Structures are given as C-alpha cells and as structure tokens.
Coordinates of C-alpha atoms in Angstrom, one line a residue:
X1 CA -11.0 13.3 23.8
X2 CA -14.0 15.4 24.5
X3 CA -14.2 18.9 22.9
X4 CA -13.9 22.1 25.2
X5 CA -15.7 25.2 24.1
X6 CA -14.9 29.0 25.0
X7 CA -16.4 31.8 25.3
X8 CA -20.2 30.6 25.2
X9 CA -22.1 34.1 26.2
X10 CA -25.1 34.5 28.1
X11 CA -26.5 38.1 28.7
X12 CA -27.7 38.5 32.5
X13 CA -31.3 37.7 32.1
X14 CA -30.9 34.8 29.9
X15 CA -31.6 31.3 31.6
X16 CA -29.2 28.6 32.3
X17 CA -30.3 26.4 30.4
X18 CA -29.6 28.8 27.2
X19 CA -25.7 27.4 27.9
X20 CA -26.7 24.5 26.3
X21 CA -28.6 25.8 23.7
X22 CA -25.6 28.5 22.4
X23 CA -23.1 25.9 22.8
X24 CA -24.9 23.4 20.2
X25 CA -25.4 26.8 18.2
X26 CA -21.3 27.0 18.4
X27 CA -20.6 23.7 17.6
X28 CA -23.0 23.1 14.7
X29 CA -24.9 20.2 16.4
X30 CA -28.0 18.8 17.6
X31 CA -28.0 17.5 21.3
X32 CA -28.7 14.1 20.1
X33 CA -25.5 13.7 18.6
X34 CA -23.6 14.6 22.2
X35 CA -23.1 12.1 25.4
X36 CA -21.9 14.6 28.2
X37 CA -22.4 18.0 28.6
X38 CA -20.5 19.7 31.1
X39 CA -19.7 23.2 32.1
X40 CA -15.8 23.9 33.2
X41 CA -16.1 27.5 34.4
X42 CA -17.9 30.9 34.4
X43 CA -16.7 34.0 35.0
X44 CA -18.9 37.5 35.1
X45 CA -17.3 40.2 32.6
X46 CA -18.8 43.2 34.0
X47 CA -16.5 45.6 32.2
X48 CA -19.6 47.1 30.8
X49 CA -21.9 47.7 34.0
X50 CA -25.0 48.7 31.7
X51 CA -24.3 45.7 29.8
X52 CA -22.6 42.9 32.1
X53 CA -22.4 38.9 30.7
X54 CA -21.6 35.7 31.9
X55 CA -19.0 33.7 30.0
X56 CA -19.0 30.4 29.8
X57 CA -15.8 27.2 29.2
X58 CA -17.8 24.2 28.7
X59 CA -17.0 20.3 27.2
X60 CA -18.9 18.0 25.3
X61 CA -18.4 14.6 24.2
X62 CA -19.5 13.3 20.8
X63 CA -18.2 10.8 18.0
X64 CA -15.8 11.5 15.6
X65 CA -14.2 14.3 18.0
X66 CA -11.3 15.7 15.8
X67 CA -13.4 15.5 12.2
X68 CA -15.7 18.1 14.4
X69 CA -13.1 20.5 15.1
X70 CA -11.6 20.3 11.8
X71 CA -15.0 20.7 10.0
X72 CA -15.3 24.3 12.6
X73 CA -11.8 25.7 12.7
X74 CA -12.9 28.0 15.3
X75 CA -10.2 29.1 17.7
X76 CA -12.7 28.7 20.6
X77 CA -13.8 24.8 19.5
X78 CA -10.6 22.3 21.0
X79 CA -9.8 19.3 21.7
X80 CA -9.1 18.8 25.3
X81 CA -6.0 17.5 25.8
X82 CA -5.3 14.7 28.1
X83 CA -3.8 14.8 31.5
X84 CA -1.2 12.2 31.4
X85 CA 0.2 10.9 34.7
X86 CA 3.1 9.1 35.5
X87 CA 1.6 6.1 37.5
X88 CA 2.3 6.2 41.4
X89 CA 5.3 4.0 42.4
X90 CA 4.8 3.5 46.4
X91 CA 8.2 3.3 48.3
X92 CA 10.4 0.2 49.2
X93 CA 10.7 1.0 53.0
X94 CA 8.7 -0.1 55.1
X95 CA 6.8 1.9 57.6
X96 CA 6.9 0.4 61.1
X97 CA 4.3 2.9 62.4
X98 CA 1.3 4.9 61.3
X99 CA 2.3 8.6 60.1
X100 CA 1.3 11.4 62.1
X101 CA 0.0 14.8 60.7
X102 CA -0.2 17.6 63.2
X103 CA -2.6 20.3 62.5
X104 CA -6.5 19.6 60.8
X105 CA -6.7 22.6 58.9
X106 CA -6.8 22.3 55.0
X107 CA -3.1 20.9 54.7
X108 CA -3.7 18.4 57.5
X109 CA -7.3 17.7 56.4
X110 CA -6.4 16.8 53.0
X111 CA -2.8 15.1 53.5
X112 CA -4.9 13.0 56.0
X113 CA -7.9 12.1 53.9
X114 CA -5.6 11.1 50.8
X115 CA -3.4 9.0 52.8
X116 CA -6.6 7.5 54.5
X117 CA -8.1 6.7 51.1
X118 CA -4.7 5.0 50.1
X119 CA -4.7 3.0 53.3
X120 CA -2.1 4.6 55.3
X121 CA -4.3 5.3 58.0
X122 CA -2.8 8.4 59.4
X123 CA -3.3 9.8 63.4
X124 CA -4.0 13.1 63.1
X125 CA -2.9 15.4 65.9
X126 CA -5.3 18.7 66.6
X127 CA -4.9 20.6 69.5
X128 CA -8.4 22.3 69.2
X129 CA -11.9 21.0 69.4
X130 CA -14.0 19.2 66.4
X131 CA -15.6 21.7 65.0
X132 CA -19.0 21.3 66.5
X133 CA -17.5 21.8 69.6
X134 CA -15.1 24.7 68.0
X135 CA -17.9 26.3 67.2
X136 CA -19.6 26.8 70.6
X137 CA -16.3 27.8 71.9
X138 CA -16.0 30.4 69.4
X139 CA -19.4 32.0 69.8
X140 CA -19.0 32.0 73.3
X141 CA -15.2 33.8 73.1
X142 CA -17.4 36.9 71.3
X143 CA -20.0 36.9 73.5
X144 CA -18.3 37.2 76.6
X145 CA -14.3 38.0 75.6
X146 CA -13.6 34.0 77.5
X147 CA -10.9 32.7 75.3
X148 CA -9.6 29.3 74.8
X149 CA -6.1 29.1 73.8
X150 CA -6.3 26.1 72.2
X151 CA -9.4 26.1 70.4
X152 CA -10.6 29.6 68.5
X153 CA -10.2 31.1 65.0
X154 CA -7.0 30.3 64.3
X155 CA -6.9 26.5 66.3
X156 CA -9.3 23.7 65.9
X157 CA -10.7 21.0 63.1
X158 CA -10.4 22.7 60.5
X159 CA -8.0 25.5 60.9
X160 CA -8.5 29.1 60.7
X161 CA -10.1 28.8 57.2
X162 CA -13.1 27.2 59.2
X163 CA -13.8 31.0 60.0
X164 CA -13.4 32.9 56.8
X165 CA -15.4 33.3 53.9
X166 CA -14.2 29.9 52.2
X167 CA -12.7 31.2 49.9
X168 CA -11.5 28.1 46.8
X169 CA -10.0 30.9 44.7
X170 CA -6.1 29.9 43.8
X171 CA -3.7 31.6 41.3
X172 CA -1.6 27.9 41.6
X173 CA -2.2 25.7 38.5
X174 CA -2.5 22.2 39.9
X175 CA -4.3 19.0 39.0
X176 CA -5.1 18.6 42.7
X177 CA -6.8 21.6 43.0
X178 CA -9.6 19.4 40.7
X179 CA -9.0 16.8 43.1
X180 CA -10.1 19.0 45.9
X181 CA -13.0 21.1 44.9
X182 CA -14.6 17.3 43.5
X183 CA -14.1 15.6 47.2
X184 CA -15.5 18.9 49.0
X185 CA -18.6 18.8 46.5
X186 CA -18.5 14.8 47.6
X187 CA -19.0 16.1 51.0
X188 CA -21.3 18.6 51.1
X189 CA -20.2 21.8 49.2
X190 CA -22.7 23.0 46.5
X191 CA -21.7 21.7 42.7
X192 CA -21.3 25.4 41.8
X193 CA -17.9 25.6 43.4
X194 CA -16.2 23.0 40.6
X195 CA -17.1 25.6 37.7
X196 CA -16.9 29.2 39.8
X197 CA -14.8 31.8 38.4
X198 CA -14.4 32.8 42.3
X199 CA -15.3 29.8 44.2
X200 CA -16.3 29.8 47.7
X201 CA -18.7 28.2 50.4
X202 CA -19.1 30.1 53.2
X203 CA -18.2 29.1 56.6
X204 CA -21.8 27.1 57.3
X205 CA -20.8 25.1 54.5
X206 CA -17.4 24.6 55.4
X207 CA -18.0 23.3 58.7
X208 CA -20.4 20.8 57.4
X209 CA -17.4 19.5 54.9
X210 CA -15.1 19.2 57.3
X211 CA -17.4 17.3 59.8
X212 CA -17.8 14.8 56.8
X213 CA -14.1 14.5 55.7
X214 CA -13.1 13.4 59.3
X215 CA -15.6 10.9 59.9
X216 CA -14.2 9.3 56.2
X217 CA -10.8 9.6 57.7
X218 CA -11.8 7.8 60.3
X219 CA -14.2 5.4 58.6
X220 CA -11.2 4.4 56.5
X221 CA -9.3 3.8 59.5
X222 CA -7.5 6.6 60.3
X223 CA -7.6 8.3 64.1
X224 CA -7.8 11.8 65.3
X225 CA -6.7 13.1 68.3
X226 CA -8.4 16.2 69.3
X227 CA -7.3 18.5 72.3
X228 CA -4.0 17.1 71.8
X229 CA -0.5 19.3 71.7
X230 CA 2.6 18.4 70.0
X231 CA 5.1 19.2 72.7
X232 CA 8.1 17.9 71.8
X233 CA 10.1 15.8 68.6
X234 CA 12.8 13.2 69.2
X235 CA 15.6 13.6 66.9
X236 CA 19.1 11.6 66.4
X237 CA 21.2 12.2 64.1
X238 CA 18.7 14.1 61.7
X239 CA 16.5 11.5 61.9
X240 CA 13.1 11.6 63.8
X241 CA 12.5 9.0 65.8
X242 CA 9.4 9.8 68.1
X243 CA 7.0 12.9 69.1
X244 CA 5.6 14.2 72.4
X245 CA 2.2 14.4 72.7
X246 CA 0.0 15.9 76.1
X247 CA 2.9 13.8 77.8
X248 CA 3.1 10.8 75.9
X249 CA 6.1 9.9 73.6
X250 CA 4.6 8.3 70.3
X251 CA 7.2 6.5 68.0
X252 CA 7.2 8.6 64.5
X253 CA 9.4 8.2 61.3
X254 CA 7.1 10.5 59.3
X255 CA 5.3 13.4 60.6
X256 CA 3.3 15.8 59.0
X257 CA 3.9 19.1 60.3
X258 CA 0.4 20.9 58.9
X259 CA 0.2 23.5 61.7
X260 CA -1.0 26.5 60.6
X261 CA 0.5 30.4 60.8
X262 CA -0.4 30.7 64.4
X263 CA 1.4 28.1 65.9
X264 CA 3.8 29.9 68.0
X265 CA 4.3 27.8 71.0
X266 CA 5.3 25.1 68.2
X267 CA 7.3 27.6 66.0
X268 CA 9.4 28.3 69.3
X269 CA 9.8 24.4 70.0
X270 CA 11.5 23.9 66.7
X271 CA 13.4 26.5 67.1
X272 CA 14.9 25.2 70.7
X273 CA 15.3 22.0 68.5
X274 CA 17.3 23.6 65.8
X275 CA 15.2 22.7 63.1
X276 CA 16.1 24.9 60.3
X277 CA 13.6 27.7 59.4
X278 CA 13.4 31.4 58.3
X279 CA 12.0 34.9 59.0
X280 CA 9.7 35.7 56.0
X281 CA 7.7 38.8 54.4
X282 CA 3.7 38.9 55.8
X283 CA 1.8 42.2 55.9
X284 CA -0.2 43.9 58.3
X285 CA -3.3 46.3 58.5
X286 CA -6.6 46.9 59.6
X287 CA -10.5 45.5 58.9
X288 CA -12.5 48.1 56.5
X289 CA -16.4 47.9 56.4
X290 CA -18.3 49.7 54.1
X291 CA -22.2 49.0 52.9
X292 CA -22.4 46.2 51.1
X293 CA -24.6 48.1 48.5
X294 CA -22.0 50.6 47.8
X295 CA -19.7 48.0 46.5
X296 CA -22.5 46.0 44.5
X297 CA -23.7 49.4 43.0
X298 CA -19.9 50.3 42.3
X299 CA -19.0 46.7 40.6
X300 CA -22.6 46.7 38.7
X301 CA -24.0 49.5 38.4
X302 CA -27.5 49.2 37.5
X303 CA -27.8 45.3 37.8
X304 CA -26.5 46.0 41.4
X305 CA -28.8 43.2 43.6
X306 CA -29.8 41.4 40.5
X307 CA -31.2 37.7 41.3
X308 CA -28.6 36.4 38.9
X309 CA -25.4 38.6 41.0
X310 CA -24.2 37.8 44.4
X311 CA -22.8 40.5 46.5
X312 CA -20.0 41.9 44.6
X313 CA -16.3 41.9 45.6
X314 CA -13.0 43.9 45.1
X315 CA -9.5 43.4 44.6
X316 CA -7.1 46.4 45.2
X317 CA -3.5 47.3 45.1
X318 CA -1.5 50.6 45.4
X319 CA 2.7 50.7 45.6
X320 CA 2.8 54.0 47.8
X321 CA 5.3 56.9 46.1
X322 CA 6.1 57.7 50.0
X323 CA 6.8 54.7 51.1
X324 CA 7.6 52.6 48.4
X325 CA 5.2 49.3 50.4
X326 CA 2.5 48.0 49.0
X327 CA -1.2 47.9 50.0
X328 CA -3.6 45.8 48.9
X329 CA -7.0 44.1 50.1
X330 CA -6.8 40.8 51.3
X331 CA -9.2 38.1 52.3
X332 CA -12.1 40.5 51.4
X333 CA -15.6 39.2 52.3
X334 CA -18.7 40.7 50.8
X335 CA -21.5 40.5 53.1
X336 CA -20.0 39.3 55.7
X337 CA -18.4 40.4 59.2
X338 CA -15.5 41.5 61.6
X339 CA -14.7 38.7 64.0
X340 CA -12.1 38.4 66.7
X341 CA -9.0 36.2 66.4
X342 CA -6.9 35.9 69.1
X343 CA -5.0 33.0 69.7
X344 CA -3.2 34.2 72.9
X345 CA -4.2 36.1 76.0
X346 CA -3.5 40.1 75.9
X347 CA -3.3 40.3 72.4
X348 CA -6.1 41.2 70.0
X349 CA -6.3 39.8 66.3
X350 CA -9.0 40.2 64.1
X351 CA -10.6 38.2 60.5
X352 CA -12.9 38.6 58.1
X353 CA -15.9 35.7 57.6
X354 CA -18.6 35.4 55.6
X355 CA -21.7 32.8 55.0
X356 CA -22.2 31.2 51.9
X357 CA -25.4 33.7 51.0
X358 CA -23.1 36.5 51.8
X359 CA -25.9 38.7 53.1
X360 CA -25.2 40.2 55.4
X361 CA -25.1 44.4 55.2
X362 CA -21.9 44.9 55.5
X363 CA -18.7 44.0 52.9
X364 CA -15.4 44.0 54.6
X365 CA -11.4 43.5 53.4
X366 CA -7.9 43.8 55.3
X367 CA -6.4 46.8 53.7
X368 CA -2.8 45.5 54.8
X369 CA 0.8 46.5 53.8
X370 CA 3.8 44.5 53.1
X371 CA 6.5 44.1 56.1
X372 CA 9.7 42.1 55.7
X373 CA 12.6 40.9 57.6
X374 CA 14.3 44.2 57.7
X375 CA 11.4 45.7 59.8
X376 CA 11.9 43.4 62.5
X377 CA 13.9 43.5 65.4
X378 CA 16.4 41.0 64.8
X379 CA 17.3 38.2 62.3
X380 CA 16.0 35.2 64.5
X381 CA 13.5 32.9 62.8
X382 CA 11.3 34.2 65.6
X383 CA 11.5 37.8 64.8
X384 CA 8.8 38.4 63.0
X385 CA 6.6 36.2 65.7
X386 CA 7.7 38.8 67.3
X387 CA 6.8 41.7 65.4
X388 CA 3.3 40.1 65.1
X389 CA 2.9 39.8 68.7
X390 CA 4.1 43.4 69.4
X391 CA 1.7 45.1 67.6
X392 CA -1.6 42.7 68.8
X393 CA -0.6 43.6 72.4
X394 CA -0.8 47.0 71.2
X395 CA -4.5 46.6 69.9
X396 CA -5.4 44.9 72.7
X397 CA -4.0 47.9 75.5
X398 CA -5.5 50.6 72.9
X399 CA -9.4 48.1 72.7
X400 CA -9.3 48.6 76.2
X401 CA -7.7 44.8 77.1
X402 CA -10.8 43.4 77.1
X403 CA -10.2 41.9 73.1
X404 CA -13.3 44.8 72.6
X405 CA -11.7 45.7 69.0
X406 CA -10.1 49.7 68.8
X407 CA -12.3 51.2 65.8
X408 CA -11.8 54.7 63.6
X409 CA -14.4 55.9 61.2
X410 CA -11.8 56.5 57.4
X411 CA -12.2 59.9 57.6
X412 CA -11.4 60.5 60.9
X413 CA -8.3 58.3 60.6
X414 CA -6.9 59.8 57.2
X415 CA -7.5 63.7 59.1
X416 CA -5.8 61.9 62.0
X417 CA -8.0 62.5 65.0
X418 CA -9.9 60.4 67.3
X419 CA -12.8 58.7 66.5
X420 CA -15.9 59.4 69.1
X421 CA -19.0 58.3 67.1
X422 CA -20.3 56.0 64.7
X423 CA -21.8 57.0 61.5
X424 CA -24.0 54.8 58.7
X425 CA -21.6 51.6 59.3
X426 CA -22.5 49.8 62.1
X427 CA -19.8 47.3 63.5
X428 CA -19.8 44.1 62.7
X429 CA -17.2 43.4 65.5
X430 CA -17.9 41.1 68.8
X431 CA -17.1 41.2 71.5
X432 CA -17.3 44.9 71.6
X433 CA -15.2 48.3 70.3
X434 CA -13.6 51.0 71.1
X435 CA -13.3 54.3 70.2
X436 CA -9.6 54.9 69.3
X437 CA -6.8 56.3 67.3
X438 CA -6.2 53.6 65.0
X439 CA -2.4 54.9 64.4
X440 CA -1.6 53.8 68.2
X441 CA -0.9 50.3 67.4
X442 CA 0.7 50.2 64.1
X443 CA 3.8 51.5 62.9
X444 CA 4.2 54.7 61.1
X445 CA 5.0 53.3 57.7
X446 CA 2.2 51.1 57.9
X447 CA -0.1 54.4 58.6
X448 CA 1.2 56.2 56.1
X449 CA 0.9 53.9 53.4
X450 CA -2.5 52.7 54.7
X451 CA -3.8 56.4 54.1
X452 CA -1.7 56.5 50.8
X453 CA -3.7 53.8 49.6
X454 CA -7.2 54.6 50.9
X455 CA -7.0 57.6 48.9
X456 CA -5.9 55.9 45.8
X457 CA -8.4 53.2 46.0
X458 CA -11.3 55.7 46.2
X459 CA -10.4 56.8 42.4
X460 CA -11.2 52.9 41.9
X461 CA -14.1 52.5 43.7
X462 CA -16.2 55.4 44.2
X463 CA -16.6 56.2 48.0
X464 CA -14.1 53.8 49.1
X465 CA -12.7 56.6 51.4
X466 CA -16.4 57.3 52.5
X467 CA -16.5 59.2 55.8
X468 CA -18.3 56.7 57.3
X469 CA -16.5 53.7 56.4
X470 CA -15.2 51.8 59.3
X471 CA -11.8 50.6 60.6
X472 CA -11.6 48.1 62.8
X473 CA -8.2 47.1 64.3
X474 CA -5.9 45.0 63.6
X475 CA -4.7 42.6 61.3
X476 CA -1.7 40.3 61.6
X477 CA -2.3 37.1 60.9
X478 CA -2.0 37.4 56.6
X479 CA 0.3 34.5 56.4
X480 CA 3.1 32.8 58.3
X481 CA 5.9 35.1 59.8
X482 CA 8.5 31.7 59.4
X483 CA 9.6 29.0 56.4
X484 CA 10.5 25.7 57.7
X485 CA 13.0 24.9 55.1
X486 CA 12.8 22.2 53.5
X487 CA 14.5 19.9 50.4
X488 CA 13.5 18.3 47.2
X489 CA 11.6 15.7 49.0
X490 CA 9.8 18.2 51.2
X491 CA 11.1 17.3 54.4
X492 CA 12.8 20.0 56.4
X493 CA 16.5 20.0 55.8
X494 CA 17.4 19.9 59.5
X495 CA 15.6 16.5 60.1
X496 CA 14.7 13.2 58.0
X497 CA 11.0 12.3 58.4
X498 CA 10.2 15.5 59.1
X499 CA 7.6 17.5 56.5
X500 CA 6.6 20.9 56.8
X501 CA 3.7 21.5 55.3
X502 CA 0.5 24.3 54.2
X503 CA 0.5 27.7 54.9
X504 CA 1.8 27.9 58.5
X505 CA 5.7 26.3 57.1
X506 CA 5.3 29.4 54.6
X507 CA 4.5 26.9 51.3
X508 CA 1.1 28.1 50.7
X509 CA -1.4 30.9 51.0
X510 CA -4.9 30.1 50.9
X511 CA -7.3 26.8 51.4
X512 CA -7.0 25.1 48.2
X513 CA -3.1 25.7 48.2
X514 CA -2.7 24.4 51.6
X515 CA -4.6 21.9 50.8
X516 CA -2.6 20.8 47.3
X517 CA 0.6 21.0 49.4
X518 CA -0.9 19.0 52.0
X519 CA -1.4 16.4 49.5
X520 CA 2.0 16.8 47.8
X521 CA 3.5 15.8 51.2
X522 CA 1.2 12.9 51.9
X523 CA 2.7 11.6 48.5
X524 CA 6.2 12.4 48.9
X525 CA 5.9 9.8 52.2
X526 CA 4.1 7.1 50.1
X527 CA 6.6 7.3 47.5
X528 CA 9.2 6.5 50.2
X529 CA 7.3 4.0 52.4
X530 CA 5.4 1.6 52.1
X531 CA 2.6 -0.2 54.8

C-alpha cells in the first residue's frame, strides 16, 4: 500500500520541485529508496495574505511500507488504504437493441463513453450541433442576436457546461469522480486538474475534450446522432418499448434520459406522458462584474498577480433577516465574461464563462437567491418551468427584445434608480445592453434580498458593493426547475427502462456530478442487461 503524506508546505516563491525535496525531509528518506512519487492535491491557504502557502497531499511508494510509518508515528505519514470493489456482475437479460442516451452534455457524455468502453455501443441522441459547429453558431447568436433553438449555450455536444468556466470542483465523494478527471486528462485536459484544490479547464479546453471523447465513442463503436430531437416515448404497461426521433420510431428498452435543465419542450412531453416528476427549489438572480484586480488584491493581498496565483475567486453566502432566503454566488468565473443564454425566442438568459488562463479583466458571479415550489404559480411539475420562463420574457421586454442584456451599475440598483451610464466596468455582455432598472424583471423578494446581500458581502470583500460594479440581467438557469422520480434502480418510477439522469432530472449539480450520475446509470443498465 503506498504511503500518503499531508500537509507538505511550500511558501509561494519556493519551486515545485521543493515538493519532493520536503516530502523526503517528512518521511526520513532518500529518493533512492522510493518508486513513485505522486502528488494527490494542493490547495492555497491564503488565510495570511502577507504570508500565503501552498499545501501539499502527496503518495509515495517504497519497501517495507508499514515498518516506515511505524518507525515515524506522525499523524500526517499514512498508509493509504485500499479501495476495494465489489467486482461488476453484468445482467442476465438480454438486450435486443443498442441503449439510447439523449442529451451529450457531461451525464450523456460520460454514461456514453463508459458504456462504449464496455462494449455496449450506445446511440447517443443530441439535438444540437458538434461542438465545432456549436461553436460557430454561438458566436454568431452574440454577434448578431440570430438564435438557434436547438443549438446555443444550453443545447449542443457537450451541454451547457461547454460554455462555462469548466468548472471540476464537486462537494460529492465518489470514486468516479477519479475516473473522470483521469479520462479528461486522457483527452486533452492539462495534468493539473487531477491534483487541483479547485479544478477547472476553461471552455477552450473543454471543447477540445469533448471533440476527443466522441470520436472514442464512436471509435469504439458507438453512434451519435446530432440535430436529432426526442419527440416522443412509447410506453405499455410501464414498460418502454420504443422512442420518437425527428419522425422515426426507434425500438428502445433502455434509454438514457441525460437532457439537461433546459429541456422544456421534453419536460412538457413527459409530462403529457404522465411520467412521474416534481417541481423543485432553483434560485434566481443577476450577473455581477467587478475588476478582476479588485478580487485578486482582496483574496491576496500583496501577492495579488503573483506568477505562482491565478486570478482569484470567491465564494459567498448571506440568509437575509428580511426575507429569511438565501443569497449566494454561484458559478463565479474570475477573468472571464457575461454571455447570453437563451434557449427560446423572446426570452433572455444569461451565464458566466471563462477560458482556461482566466484573463480576461473582468471577474464575474450569479449573485442568485433561493426560490421554491411555494413561489410558483401552481403545484404542476411544470410550475416552476413556468416561473423561469416568466421572468426571462421579462428581461428580454425590459433589454429591449432584441436579447441586448438589461444592465444596472450596484449602486444605482441598491439606491433604486435607473441606470444611464457606465462607470470603470465595462460589459462583458454580447449582443448588446441596455440601460434599465434591474428590479423590472425580478420579483420583489428576490430584490430585496439581492440588495440585503450585496451589502453584506461588501463587509467580506472589500468593494464588493463598489459603485461601479456592474449587473447584468438575468439569471435563471441555476439548476433544473423538475425531478424525474425515480427508484432504487434509477429508472423513473412511472416507466421500466426509463433512466433519468445528470443535472437536468434534478440528480446532480455541476459537471463532474452529472457526469458520476451519468455513469451510475450506464451501470445500473449493465447490471441488468447484457449484449
């Protein structure tokens, strides 16, 4: 078992290669006497900003493991205990036809490429573009306000991660994740991302990873349909038995249902076919830009743009006395931008993205706050669909409805008044903004606890409620509005064969946790069928 090591301390201006070094220090040994030499994480402790460290989890192998831990007795020096797994027992039925996954975004993606590897050879159904293609769609929806329903931010190879900041970051404790992070490095992330305290890659990486993954789907012989809509599922007596895709009916005892939060046309199919689901809690707020420098100088203080520190990040969360919601920052990308995410005509959505150098002058965050079923208009599945969709056509009438994005400098929207210049932030928004009243398309409690928090996150991070600071209108799309229910196989209760999965069936909440449910799916079907 090879020995894990904690808390190995380099000061910022040490070099790299002094990991080594300290952890043979730790250890008592010579580098002769180890085989392998690997580092597990690093975080950044910059409680101290005049005296911030990285700190190190590393693993070595070497003979005679356990008589070296017992010689050190040092509560950072372990053994590494093994991860035991019960070995895979494929199912006893047999599958008469390939399983389908609809939706390429990291649940798809992954469910896909794991059951490709295993020689399931899966069709994968996406209704947007590959994501070359995606891409040039994309640009051209902010250049000129043209959007394509079927392929933007939200829809396409994938999914609406594509477009973020690539985030790997997961609070889920899950062997897969391993699995993950090693077969994106396979594929063209950057090694870093395996031992990152906050792993991401950007989405020019990304793009390049996903290109790769689908051509080893397909290389193992799976098939992927792009510009292809599931329309319609065949069910008899609970069971699936077939699906409707751009007209054609496709036999189907499993299907994958991997289709992301935006999905509404599908949501509302389900629902017609009384598949069982549930309105859920999601929040909703705005995009805030402030200089990226503030927030590096704020996080770092005098090491602020130091070679060995990326552009610095926040977390933040406030329970408003007034209110009694919560606000918090979510998806927040340093050095990135504003872009705009619609996903249906007349309604205006926006997203944070960054690249993987994060350089840009700008950091942005949704500041969002917590709506749940009792806010909505009804108790139908749909309701909160609804809600969403309220509240974007809003933004859209108040942008002008021209999906030009309604912005309000922070001080002019905690004084409530109009915005009619710009100060030291310049937007990061395309295809345009306008000046507006932020307040005119969100609810009041949102408003209120939105300038609740602003306030409260300022004694946090210094100039958070900065004059100047820019809000840019709005954001919906935090996670699905709906559950799909489903049972202790993972298929939804209303229909065998059927397996809602990722963050759009409300079982997940970020990339890599799509992605491990994706996965968990894919081998909840192999332990039931076999090819």
């Amino acid at each position: 078992m090879p020995i894990r090591i904690n808390n190995v301390i380099l000061d910022i201006d040490e070099d790299m290669e002094m990991i080594k070094v300290k952890t043979l220090r730790k250890i008592k040994m010579k580098e002769k006497d180890i085989s392998e030499f690997k580092i597990l994480r690093e975080s950044i402790d910059a409680r101290k900003k005049d005296n911030i460290k990285f700190n190190y989890t590393v693993e070595v192998s070497a003979l005679n493991e356990s008589k070296i831990i017992n010689r050190l007795r040092d509560r950072d020096v372990l053994l590494e205990k093994p991860c035991y797994e019960d070995e895979f027992i494929y199912g006893n039925k047999k599958m008469e036809h390939r399983p389908v996954i609809v939706g390429m975004g990291p649940a798809g993606m992954f469910a896909g490429l794991f059951m490709a590897e295993k020689g399931y050879r899966p069709i994968i159904i996406e209704r947007g573009e590959k994501v070359e293609d995606r891409t040039r769609t994309i640009e051209k929806f902010w250049k000129t306000g043209e959007l394509d329903l079927n392929s933007n931010v939200q829809f396409g190879e994938g999914g609406a991660g594509t477009f973020s900041d690539g985030k790997l970051t997961t609070r889920i404790k899950d062997t897969r994740c391993d699995y993950i992070l090693h077969k994106m490095v396979e594929y063209g992330a950057p090694k870093e991302i395996i031992y990152k305290g906050k792993p991401h890659i950007g989405t020019d990486i990304l793009k390049i990873v996903v290109k790769n993954i689908r051509n080893k789907i397909i290389e193992l012989g799976g098939k992927i349909r792009f510009k292809s809509i599931l329309e319609d599922i065949i069910v008899k007596e609970n069971k699936l038995k077939s699906i409707v895709v751009n007209g054609e009916e496709i036999p189907c005892e499993a299907l994958i249902l991997a289709i992301g939060h935006s999905s509404r046309d599908t949501y509302k199919m389900l629902y017609d076919r009384q598949i069982f689901m549930s309105p859920k809690a999601f929040a909703i707020g705005v995009r805030v830009e402030h200089p990226q420098d503030m927030i590096n100088i704020n996080q770092y203080g005098k090491f602020a743009n130091h070679p060995r520190l990326k552009a610095a990040d926040y977390r933040l969360s406030y329970t408003s006395k007034n209110t009694g919601r919560s606000v918090y920052s979510f998806c927040m990308c340093p050095g990135g931008e504003v872009v705009a995410a619609a996903s249906e005509e007349g309604r205006l959505v926006t997203n944070g993205m960054s690249y993987f150098k994060r350089d840009k002058e700008n950091a942005n965050s949704a500041i969002v706050v917590s709506v749940n079923p009792k806010d909505f208009k009804d108790n139908s599945p749909l309701s909160g669909m609804e809600y969403q969709r309220h509240y974007e056509e809003l933004a859209y009438k108040v942008g002008g409805k021209s999906y030009r994005a309604p912005i309000q400098l922070m001080g002019d929207f905690i004084k409530d008044r109009k915005s009619n210049r710009l100060g030291k932030v310049i937007p990061s928004y395309k295809p345009g903004y306008e000046f507006s009243n932020i307040k005119d398309c969100l609810p009041n409690y949102v408003v209120d606890t939105l300038r609740e928090g602003f306030l409260n996150f300022n004694n946090k991070i210094k100039g958070f409620a900065y004059e100047d600071a820019l809000l840019t209108g709005i954001e919906t799309r935090t996670s699905a509005p709906i559950r799909i229910d489903r049972n202790e196989k993972l298929q939804s209760i209303s229909a065998e064969g059927l397996y809602p999965a990722g963050e759009g069936a409300g079982y997940a909440g970020g990339i890599v946790s799509a992605a491990v449910d994706g996965i968990k799916v894919a081998e909840n079907i192999m332990k039931e069928y076999f090819l």
